[in-house]
CSV table of C-alpha atoms in Angstrom, one decimal:
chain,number,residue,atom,x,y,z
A,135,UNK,CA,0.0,0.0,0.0
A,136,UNK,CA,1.5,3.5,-0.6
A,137,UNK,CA,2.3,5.6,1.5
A,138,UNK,CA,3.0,9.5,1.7
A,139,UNK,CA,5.3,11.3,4.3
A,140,UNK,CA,6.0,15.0,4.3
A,141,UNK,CA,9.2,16.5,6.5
A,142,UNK,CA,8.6,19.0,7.5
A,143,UNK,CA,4.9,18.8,9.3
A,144,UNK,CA,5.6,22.7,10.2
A,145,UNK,CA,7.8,25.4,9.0
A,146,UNK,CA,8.2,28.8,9.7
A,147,UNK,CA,10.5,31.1,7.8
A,148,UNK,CA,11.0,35.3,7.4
A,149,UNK,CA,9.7,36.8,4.5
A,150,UNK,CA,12.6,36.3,1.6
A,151,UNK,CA,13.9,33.1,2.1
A,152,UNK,CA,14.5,30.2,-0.4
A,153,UNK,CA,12.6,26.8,1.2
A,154,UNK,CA,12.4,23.6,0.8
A,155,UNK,CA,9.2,21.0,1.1
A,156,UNK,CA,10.0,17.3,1.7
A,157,UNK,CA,7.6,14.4,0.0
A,158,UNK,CA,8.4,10.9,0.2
A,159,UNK,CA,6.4,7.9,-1.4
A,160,UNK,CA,7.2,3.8,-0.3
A,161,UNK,CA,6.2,2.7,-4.0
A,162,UNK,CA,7.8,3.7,-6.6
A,163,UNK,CA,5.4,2.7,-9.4
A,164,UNK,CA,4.0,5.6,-9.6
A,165,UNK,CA,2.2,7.6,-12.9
A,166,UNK,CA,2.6,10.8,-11.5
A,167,UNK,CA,2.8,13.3,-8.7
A,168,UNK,CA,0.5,16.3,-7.8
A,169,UNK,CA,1.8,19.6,-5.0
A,170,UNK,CA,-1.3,21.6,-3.8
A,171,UNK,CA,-1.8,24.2,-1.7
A,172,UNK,CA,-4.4,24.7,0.7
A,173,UNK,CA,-5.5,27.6,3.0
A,174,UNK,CA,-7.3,27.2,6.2
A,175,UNK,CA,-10.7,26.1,5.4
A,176,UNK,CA,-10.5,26.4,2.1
A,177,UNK,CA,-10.2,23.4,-0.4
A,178,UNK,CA,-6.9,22.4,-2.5
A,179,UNK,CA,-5.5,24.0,-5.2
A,180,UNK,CA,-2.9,22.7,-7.8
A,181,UNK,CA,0.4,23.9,-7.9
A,182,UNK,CA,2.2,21.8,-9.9
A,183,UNK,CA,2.1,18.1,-11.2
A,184,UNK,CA,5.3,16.0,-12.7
A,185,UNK,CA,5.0,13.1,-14.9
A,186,UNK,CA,6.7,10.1,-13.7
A,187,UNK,CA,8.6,10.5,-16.8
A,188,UNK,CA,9.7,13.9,-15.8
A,189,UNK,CA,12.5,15.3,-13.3
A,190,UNK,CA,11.1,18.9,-12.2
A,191,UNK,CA,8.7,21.4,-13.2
A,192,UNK,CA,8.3,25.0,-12.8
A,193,UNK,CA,5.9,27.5,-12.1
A,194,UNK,CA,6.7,30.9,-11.4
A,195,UNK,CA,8.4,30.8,-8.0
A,196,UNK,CA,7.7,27.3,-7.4
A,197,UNK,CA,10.2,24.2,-8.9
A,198,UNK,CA,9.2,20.8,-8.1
A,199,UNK,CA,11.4,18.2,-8.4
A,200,UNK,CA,10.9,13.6,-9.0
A,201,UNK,CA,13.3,11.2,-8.3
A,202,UNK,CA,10.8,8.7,-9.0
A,203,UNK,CA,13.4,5.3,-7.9
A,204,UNK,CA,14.4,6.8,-4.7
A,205,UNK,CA,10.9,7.7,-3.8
A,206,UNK,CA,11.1,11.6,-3.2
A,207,UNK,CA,9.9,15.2,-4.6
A,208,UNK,CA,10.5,18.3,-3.3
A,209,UNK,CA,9.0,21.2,-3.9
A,210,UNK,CA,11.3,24.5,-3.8
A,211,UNK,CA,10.1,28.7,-2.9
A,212,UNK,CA,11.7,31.0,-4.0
A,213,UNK,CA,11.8,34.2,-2.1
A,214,UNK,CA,9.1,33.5,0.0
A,215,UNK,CA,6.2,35.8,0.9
A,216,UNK,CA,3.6,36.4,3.6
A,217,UNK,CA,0.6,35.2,0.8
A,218,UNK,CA,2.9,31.7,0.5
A,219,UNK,CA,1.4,30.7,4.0
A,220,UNK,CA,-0.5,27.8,4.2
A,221,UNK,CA,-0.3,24.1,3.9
A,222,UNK,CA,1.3,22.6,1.3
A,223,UNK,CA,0.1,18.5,0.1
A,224,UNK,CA,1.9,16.4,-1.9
A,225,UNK,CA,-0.3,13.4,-3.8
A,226,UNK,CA,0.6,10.8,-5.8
A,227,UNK,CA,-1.0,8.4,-8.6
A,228,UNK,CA,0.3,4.9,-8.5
A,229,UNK,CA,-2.7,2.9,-10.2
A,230,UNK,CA,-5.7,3.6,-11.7
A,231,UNK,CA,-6.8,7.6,-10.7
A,232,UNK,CA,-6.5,7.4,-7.0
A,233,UNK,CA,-4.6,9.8,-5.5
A,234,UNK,CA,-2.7,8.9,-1.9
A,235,UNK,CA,-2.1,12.1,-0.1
A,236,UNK,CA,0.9,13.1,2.5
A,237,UNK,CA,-0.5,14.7,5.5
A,238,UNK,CA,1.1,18.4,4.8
A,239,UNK,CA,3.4,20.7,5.7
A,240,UNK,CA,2.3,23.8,6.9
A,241,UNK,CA,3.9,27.1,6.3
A,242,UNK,CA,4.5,30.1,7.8
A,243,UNK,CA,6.2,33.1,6.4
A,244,UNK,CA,6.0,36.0,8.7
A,245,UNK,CA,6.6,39.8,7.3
B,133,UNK,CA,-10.4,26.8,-15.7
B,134,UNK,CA,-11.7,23.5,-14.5
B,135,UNK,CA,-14.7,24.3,-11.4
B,136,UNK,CA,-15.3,21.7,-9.0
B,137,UNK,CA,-18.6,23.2,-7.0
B,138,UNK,CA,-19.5,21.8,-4.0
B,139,UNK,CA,-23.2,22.5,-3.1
B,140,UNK,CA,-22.2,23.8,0.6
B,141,UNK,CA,-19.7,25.5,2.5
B,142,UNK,CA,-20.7,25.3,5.7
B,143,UNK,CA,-23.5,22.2,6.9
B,144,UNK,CA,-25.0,21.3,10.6
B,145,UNK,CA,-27.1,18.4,10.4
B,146,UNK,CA,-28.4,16.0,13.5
B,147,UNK,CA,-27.9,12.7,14.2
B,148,UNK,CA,-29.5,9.7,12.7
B,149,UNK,CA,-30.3,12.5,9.4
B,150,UNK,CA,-29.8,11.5,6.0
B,151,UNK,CA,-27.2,14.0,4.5
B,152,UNK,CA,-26.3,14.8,1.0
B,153,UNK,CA,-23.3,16.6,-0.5
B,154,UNK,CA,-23.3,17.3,-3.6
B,155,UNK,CA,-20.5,18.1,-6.2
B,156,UNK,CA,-20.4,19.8,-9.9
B,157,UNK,CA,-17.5,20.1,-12.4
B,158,UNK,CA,-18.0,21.7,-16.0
B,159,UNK,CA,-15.0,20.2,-17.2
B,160,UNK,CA,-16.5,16.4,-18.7
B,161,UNK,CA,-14.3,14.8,-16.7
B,162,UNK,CA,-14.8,11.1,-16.2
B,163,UNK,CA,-12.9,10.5,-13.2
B,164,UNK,CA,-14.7,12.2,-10.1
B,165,UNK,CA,-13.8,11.4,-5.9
B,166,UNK,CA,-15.4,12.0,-2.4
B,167,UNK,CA,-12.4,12.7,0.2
B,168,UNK,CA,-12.9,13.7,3.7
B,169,UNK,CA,-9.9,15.2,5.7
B,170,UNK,CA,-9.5,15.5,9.6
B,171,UNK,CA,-6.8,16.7,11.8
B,172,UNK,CA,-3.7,13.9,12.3
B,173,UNK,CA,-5.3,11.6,9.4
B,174,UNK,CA,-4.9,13.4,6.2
B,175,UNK,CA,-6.9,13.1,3.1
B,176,UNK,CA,-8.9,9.9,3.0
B,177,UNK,CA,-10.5,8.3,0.0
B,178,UNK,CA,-14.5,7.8,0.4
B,179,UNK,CA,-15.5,7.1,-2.9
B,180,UNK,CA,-14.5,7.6,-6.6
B,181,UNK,CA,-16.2,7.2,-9.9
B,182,UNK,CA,-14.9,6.8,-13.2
B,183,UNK,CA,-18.2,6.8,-15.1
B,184,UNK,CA,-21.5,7.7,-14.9
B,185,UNK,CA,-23.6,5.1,-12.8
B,186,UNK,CA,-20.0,3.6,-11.5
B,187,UNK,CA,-18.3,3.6,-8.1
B,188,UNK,CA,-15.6,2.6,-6.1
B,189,UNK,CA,-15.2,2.0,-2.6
B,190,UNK,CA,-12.0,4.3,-1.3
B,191,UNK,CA,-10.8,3.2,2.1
B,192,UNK,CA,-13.6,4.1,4.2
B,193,UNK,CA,-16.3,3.7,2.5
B,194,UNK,CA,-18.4,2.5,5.5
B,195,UNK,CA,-21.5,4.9,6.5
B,196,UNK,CA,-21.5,6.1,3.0
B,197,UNK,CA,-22.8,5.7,-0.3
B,198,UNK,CA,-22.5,8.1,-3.7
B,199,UNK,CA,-24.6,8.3,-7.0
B,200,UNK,CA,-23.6,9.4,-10.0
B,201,UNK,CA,-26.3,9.7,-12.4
B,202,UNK,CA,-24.8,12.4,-14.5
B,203,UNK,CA,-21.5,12.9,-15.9
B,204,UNK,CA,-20.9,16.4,-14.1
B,205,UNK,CA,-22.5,15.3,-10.8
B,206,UNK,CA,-21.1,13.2,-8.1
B,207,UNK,CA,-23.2,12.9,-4.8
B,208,UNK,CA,-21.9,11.9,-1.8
B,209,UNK,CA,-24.7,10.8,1.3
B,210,UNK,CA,-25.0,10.0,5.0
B,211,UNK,CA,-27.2,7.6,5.1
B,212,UNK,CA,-27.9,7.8,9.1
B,213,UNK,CA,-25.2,10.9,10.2
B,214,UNK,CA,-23.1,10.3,13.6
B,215,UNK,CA,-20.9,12.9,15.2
B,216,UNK,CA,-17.6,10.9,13.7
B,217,UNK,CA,-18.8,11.9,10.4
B,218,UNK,CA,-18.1,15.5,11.7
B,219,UNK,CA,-15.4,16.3,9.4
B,220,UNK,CA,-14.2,18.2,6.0
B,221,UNK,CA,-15.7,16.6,3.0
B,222,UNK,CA,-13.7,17.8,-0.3
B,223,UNK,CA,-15.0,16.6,-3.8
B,224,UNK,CA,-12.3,16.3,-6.6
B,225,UNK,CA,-12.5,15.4,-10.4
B,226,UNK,CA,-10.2,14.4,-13.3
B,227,UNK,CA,-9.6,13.5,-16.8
B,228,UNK,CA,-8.8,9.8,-17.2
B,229,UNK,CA,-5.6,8.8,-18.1
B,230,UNK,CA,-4.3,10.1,-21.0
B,231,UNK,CA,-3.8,6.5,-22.9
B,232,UNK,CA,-1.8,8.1,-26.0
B,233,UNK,CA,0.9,10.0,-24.2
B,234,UNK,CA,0.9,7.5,-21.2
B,235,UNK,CA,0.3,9.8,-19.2
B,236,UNK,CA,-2.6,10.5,-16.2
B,237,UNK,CA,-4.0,13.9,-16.0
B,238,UNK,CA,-4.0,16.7,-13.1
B,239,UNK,CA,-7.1,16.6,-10.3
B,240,UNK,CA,-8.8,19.4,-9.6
B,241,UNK,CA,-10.8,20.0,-5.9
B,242,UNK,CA,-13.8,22.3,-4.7
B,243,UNK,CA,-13.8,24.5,-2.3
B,244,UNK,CA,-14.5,21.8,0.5
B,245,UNK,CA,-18.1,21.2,2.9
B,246,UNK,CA,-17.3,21.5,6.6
B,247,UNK,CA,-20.3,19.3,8.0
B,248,UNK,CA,-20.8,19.1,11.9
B,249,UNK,CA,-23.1,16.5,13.2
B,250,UNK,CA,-24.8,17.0,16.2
């Protein structure tokens, strides 16, 4: 059964600075690989999805990288902003359309 | 832009009611999915359909049941609500998997229904 960890759960950073977001997946065999964000009580919104034939994408200030056979994405900010606060979920597809979701990391970026 | 609608923002029903939630997307997608979310469990898989009149059990499926009667309509209902049904309920859809290029397609969520049961 897949499973999806994100490191960290909580992150708090001053406005500016260049992050990192951890995603790990325990099966490999995956189609692809989905980053949303979500704001408190609100529902999720794509950010970015990779391929599992792909290495990274990019949007804007956001780069997320796949090494699909070691199991991992991350998703880099780029000079990070007060708006960039709120969780960020990493999904991904490893048969049929279901999506297995990590539990989130949520972000702070104070002014 | 894709729209995934989700009927309610905000619900309060009573216990032992029969709720529904319902779910629209105007972009012909095939695939469709009931998730609920709570604190410390994530996003857990209710339901999912990948046609019209089909359905799926997700991993907790139990207390639930769905219809899907229309392409651009996925219903999501409580037969007999309880209090542990109290939770987040967020409604997604997406294209099948692109069979030419290989290659599955992005999933797009509503704006979420926070139901309390009472």
């Amino acid at each position: 059964k897949q499973e999806v960890t994100q490191i960290p759960a909580a992150l708090s950073v001053p406005e500016g600075e260049n992050l990192v977001l951890n995603c790990s997946f325990t099966d490999s065999a995956i189609y692809n690989l989905q980053w949303f964000r979500q704001d408190p009580g609100k529902g999720l919104t794509s950010l970015l999805l990779i391929q599992s034939s792909q290495r990274e994408q990019t949007s804007g200030r956001l780069n997320a990288s796949l090494d699909k056979s070691s199991g991992r994405s991350t998703l880099y900010i780029a000079a990070s902003q007060p708006g960039d606060s709120a969780t960020y979920l990493c999904a991904v597809r490893s048969s049929g359309s279901r999506l297995t979701f990590g539990e989130g990391t949520q972000l702070t970026v104070n002014p | 832009d894709v729209k995934v609608t989700q009927s309610s923002r905000y619900l309060v029903k009573r216990t032992g009611e029969k709720v529904f939630l319902e779910c629209v997307q105007d972009m012909d997608h095939e695939n469709m999915f009931w998730y609920r979310q709570d604190p410390g469990l994530g996003l857990r898989l209710i339901y999912f359909s990948y046609d019209v009149k089909m359905k799926e059990k997700g991993d907790i499926p139990e207390g639930y049941s769905v219809s899907r009667e229309k392409k651009e309509r996925f219903s999501l209902i409580l037969e007999s609500a309880s209090t542990n049904q109290t939770s987040m309920y967020l409604c997604a859809s997406s294209p099948p998997r692109d069979r030419a290029r290989g290659m599955n397609t992005e999933a797009f969520f509503g704006q979420g229904t926070r139901l309390t049961v009472v």
